[in-house]
mmCIF file with all atom_site columns, C-alpha atoms in Angstrom:
data_model
loop_
_atom_site.group_PDB
_atom_site.id
_atom_site.type_symbol
_atom_site.label_atom_id
_atom_site.label_alt_id
_atom_site.label_comp_id
_atom_site.label_asym_id
_atom_site.label_entity_id
_atom_site.label_seq_id
_atom_site.pdbx_PDB_ins_code
_atom_site.Cartn_x
_atom_site.Cartn_y
_atom_site.Cartn_z
_atom_site.occupancy
_atom_site.B_iso_or_equiv
_atom_site.pdbx_formal_charge
_atom_site.auth_seq_id
_atom_site.auth_comp_id
_atom_site.auth_asym_id
_atom_site.auth_atom_id
_atom_site.pdbx_PDB_model_num
ATOM 1  C CA . MET N 1 1  ? 137.275 100.605 84.605  1.00 88.00 ? 1  MET N CA 1
ATOM 2  C CA . LEU N 1 2  ? 138.596 103.733 82.967  1.00 88.00 ? 2  LEU N CA 1
ATOM 3  C CA . ILE N 1 3  ? 141.325 105.491 84.931  1.00 90.00 ? 3  ILE N CA 1
ATOM 4  C CA . LEU N 1 4  ? 141.710 109.117 83.868  1.00 88.00 ? 4  LEU N CA 1
ATOM 5  C CA . GLU N 1 5  ? 144.746 111.124 84.894  1.00 86.00 ? 5  GLU N CA 1
ATOM 6  C CA . LEU N 1 6  ? 144.676 114.834 84.152  1.00 84.00 ? 6  LEU N CA 1
ATOM 7  C CA . THR N 1 7  ? 147.950 116.714 83.889  1.00 82.00 ? 7  THR N CA 1
ATOM 8  C CA . VAL N 1 8  ? 148.064 120.492 83.552  1.00 84.00 ? 8  VAL N CA 1
ATOM 9  C CA . PRO N 1 9  ? 151.761 121.423 83.480  1.00 82.00 ? 9  PRO N CA 1
ATOM 10 C CA . TRP N 1 10 ? 153.651 124.180 81.713  1.00 81.00 ? 10 TRP N CA 1
ATOM 11 C CA . GLU N 1 11 ? 153.698 123.130 78.049  1.00 78.00 ? 11 GLU N CA 1
ATOM 12 C CA . ASP N 1 12 ? 157.481 122.622 78.066  1.00 82.00 ? 12 ASP N CA 1
ATOM 13 C CA . ASN N 1 13 ? 157.069 119.986 80.796  1.00 81.00 ? 13 ASN N CA 1
ATOM 14 C CA . LEU N 1 14 ? 154.305 117.867 79.241  1.00 78.00 ? 14 LEU N CA 1
ATOM 15 C CA . ALA N 1 15 ? 156.486 114.816 78.542  1.00 82.00 ? 15 ALA N CA 1
ATOM 16 C CA . VAL N 1 16 ? 158.151 114.868 81.977  1.00 86.00 ? 16 VAL N CA 1
ATOM 17 C CA . ALA N 1 17 ? 154.792 115.268 83.723  1.00 83.00 ? 17 ALA N CA 1
ATOM 18 C CA . GLU N 1 18 ? 153.277 112.450 81.679  1.00 82.00 ? 18 GLU N CA 1
ATOM 19 C CA . ASP N 1 19 ? 156.088 110.059 82.600  1.00 86.00 ? 19 ASP N CA 1
ATOM 20 C CA . ARG N 1 20 ? 155.762 110.947 86.300  1.00 86.00 ? 20 ARG N CA 1
ATOM 21 C CA . LYS N 1 21 ? 151.988 110.431 86.284  1.00 83.00 ? 21 LYS N CA 1
ATOM 22 C CA . GLN N 1 22 ? 152.121 107.213 84.266  1.00 84.00 ? 22 GLN N CA 1
ATOM 23 C CA . LYS N 1 23 ? 154.501 105.646 86.789  1.00 88.00 ? 23 LYS N CA 1
ATOM 24 C CA . ARG N 1 24 ? 151.832 106.104 89.470  1.00 86.00 ? 24 ARG N CA 1
ATOM 25 C CA . TYR N 1 25 ? 149.596 103.602 87.701  1.00 85.00 ? 25 TYR N CA 1
ATOM 26 C CA . GLU N 1 26 ? 152.183 101.045 86.551  1.00 87.00 ? 26 GLU N CA 1
ATOM 27 C CA . ASP N 1 27 ? 151.189 98.641  89.317  1.00 90.00 ? 27 ASP N CA 1
ATOM 28 C CA . LEU N 1 28 ? 147.514 99.528  89.659  1.00 91.00 ? 28 LEU N CA 1
ATOM 29 C CA . VAL N 1 29 ? 146.384 98.690  86.119  1.00 90.00 ? 29 VAL N CA 1
ATOM 30 C CA . PRO N 1 30 ? 147.843 95.137  86.088  1.00 92.00 ? 30 PRO N CA 1
ATOM 31 C CA . MET N 1 31 ? 146.492 94.563  89.603  1.00 93.00 ? 31 MET N CA 1
ATOM 32 C CA . CYS N 1 32 ? 142.978 95.500  88.449  1.00 93.00 ? 32 CYS N CA 1
ATOM 33 C CA . LYS N 1 33 ? 143.287 93.263  85.394  1.00 93.00 ? 33 LYS N CA 1
ATOM 34 C CA . GLU N 1 34 ? 144.388 90.346  87.589  1.00 94.00 ? 34 GLU N CA 1
ATOM 35 C CA . LYS N 1 35 ? 141.147 90.758  89.544  1.00 94.00 ? 35 LYS N CA 1
ATOM 36 C CA . GLY N 1 36 ? 139.229 90.352  86.288  1.00 95.00 ? 36 GLY N CA 1
ATOM 37 C CA . TRP N 1 37 ? 138.383 94.006  85.727  1.00 94.00 ? 37 TRP N CA 1
ATOM 38 C CA . LYS N 1 38 ? 138.632 95.385  82.234  1.00 93.00 ? 38 LYS N CA 1
ATOM 39 C CA . THR N 1 39 ? 140.920 98.312  82.940  1.00 91.00 ? 39 THR N CA 1
ATOM 40 C CA . GLU N 1 40 ? 142.208 101.100 80.752  1.00 88.00 ? 40 GLU N CA 1
ATOM 41 C CA . TYR N 1 41 ? 144.493 103.982 81.698  1.00 88.00 ? 41 TYR N CA 1
ATOM 42 C CA . CYS N 1 42 ? 144.126 107.257 79.844  1.00 87.00 ? 42 CYS N CA 1
ATOM 43 C CA . HIS N 1 43 ? 146.383 110.228 80.421  1.00 84.00 ? 43 HIS N CA 1
ATOM 44 C CA . LEU N 1 44 ? 144.849 113.575 79.507  1.00 85.00 ? 44 LEU N CA 1
ATOM 45 C CA . ARG N 1 45 ? 147.261 116.370 78.680  1.00 86.00 ? 45 ARG N CA 1
ATOM 46 C CA . VAL N 1 46 ? 146.192 119.986 78.986  1.00 88.00 ? 46 VAL N CA 1
ATOM 47 C CA . GLY N 1 47 ? 148.848 122.691 79.093  1.00 87.00 ? 47 GLY N CA 1
ATOM 48 C CA . CYS N 1 48 ? 148.514 125.490 81.631  1.00 85.00 ? 48 CYS N CA 1
ATOM 49 C CA . ARG N 1 49 ? 148.339 128.061 78.802  1.00 86.00 ? 49 ARG N CA 1
ATOM 50 C CA . GLY N 1 50 ? 145.474 126.320 77.022  1.00 86.00 ? 50 GLY N CA 1
ATOM 51 C CA . TYR N 1 51 ? 147.036 123.561 74.919  1.00 88.00 ? 51 TYR N CA 1
ATOM 52 C CA . VAL N 1 52 ? 144.631 120.602 74.745  1.00 90.00 ? 52 VAL N CA 1
ATOM 53 C CA . GLY N 1 53 ? 146.280 117.300 73.857  1.00 87.00 ? 53 GLY N CA 1
ATOM 54 C CA . ARG N 1 54 ? 144.987 115.062 71.096  1.00 89.00 ? 54 ARG N CA 1
ATOM 55 C CA . ASP N 1 55 ? 144.230 112.424 73.743  1.00 88.00 ? 55 ASP N CA 1
ATOM 56 C CA . VAL N 1 56 ? 141.428 114.593 75.172  1.00 90.00 ? 56 VAL N CA 1
ATOM 57 C CA . ILE N 1 57 ? 139.811 114.869 71.740  1.00 91.00 ? 57 ILE N CA 1
ATOM 58 C CA . LYS N 1 58 ? 140.216 111.135 71.106  1.00 90.00 ? 58 LYS N CA 1
ATOM 59 C CA . LEU N 1 59 ? 138.643 110.313 74.477  1.00 90.00 ? 59 LEU N CA 1
ATOM 60 C CA . ALA N 1 60 ? 135.694 112.617 73.781  1.00 91.00 ? 60 ALA N CA 1
ATOM 61 C CA . HIS N 1 61 ? 135.041 110.890 70.447  1.00 89.00 ? 61 HIS N CA 1
ATOM 62 C CA . SER N 1 62 ? 135.800 107.260 71.170  1.00 87.00 ? 62 SER N CA 1
ATOM 63 C CA . ARG N 1 63 ? 134.793 106.806 74.824  1.00 87.00 ? 63 ARG N CA 1
ATOM 64 C CA . CYS N 1 64 ? 132.160 109.493 75.312  1.00 88.00 ? 64 CYS N CA 1
ATOM 65 C CA . GLY N 1 65 ? 130.583 109.543 71.846  1.00 93.00 ? 65 GLY N CA 1
ATOM 66 C CA . PHE N 1 66 ? 130.885 113.304 71.354  1.00 94.00 ? 66 PHE N CA 1
ATOM 67 C CA . ILE N 1 67 ? 130.243 114.684 67.889  1.00 95.00 ? 67 ILE N CA 1
ATOM 68 C CA . LYS N 1 68 ? 132.641 117.253 66.388  1.00 93.00 ? 68 LYS N CA 1
ATOM 69 C CA . ARG N 1 69 ? 130.646 120.261 67.565  1.00 95.00 ? 69 ARG N CA 1
ATOM 70 C CA . GLU N 1 70 ? 130.505 118.923 71.139  1.00 96.00 ? 70 GLU N CA 1
ATOM 71 C CA . THR N 1 71 ? 134.210 118.152 71.087  1.00 94.00 ? 71 THR N CA 1
ATOM 72 C CA . ALA N 1 72 ? 135.021 121.654 69.821  1.00 94.00 ? 72 ALA N CA 1
ATOM 73 C CA . LYS N 1 73 ? 132.939 123.132 72.649  1.00 95.00 ? 73 LYS N CA 1
ATOM 74 C CA . LEU N 1 74 ? 134.675 120.879 75.180  1.00 93.00 ? 74 LEU N CA 1
ATOM 75 C CA . VAL N 1 75 ? 138.110 121.958 73.945  1.00 93.00 ? 75 VAL N CA 1
ATOM 76 C CA . THR N 1 76 ? 137.132 125.637 74.102  1.00 94.00 ? 76 THR N CA 1
ATOM 77 C CA . GLU N 1 77 ? 135.795 125.269 77.649  1.00 93.00 ? 77 GLU N CA 1
ATOM 78 C CA . VAL N 1 78 ? 138.858 123.323 78.810  1.00 92.00 ? 78 VAL N CA 1
ATOM 79 C CA . GLN N 1 79 ? 141.167 125.965 77.317  1.00 92.00 ? 79 GLN N CA 1
ATOM 80 C CA . SER N 1 80 ? 139.244 128.765 78.992  1.00 93.00 ? 80 SER N CA 1
ATOM 81 C CA . THR N 1 81 ? 139.180 126.966 82.344  1.00 91.00 ? 81 THR N CA 1
ATOM 82 C CA . VAL N 1 82 ? 142.904 126.225 82.476  1.00 90.00 ? 82 VAL N CA 1
ATOM 83 C CA . GLU N 1 83 ? 143.774 129.747 81.361  1.00 91.00 ? 83 GLU N CA 1
ATOM 84 C CA . MET N 1 84 ? 141.585 131.248 84.101  1.00 92.00 ? 84 MET N CA 1
ATOM 85 C CA . ALA N 1 85 ? 143.029 128.858 86.705  1.00 90.00 ? 85 ALA N CA 1
ATOM 86 C CA . SER N 1 86 ? 146.578 129.702 85.631  1.00 90.00 ? 86 SER N CA 1
ATOM 87 C CA . LEU N 1 87 ? 145.803 133.413 85.850  1.00 91.00 ? 87 LEU N CA 1
ATOM 88 C CA . PHE N 1 88 ? 144.344 132.941 89.335  1.00 92.00 ? 88 PHE N CA 1
ATOM 89 C CA . ILE N 1 89 ? 147.465 131.088 90.474  1.00 89.00 ? 89 ILE N CA 1
ATOM 90 C CA . TRP N 1 90 ? 149.680 133.805 88.983  1.00 90.00 ? 90 TRP N CA 1
ATOM 91 C CA . LEU N 1 91 ? 147.721 136.575 90.694  1.00 92.00 ? 91 LEU N CA 1
ATOM 92 C CA . LYS N 1 92 ? 147.906 134.753 94.048  1.00 92.00 ? 92 LYS N CA 1
ATOM 93 C CA . ARG N 1 93 ? 151.605 133.839 93.787  1.00 89.00 ? 93 ARG N CA 1
ATOM 94 C CA . GLU N 1 94 ? 152.712 136.251 96.510  1.00 89.00 ? 94 GLU N CA 1
ATOM 95 C CA . ASP N 1 95 ? 149.789 135.797 98.883  1.00 89.00 ? 95 ASP N CA 1
ATOM 96 C CA . LYS N 1 96 ? 150.588 134.368 102.273 1.00 81.00 ? 96 LYS N CA 1
ATOM 97 C CA . ALA N 1 97 ? 148.703 131.172 103.048 1.00 68.00 ? 97 ALA N CA 1
#
């Protein structure tokens, strides 16, 4: 079982966000392993301004079998997506729910 946790914080808060997210799975991963499941936790870091962590690239290569060109395209698409989402959130910041 591969547990993926995506974090998209402000770049200055990457380490804090990673620690917070990792604590959520501290008990789950050992519990899964005790049940005999091969379990791996992978935290994917993507900054809200487009920074893509090395862990995303490593996952694309090692777990998904992407070649360099596919990985480069993935990184470009992830950067574009998070930048557009961040812009949307910024534009909607004063809207009433």
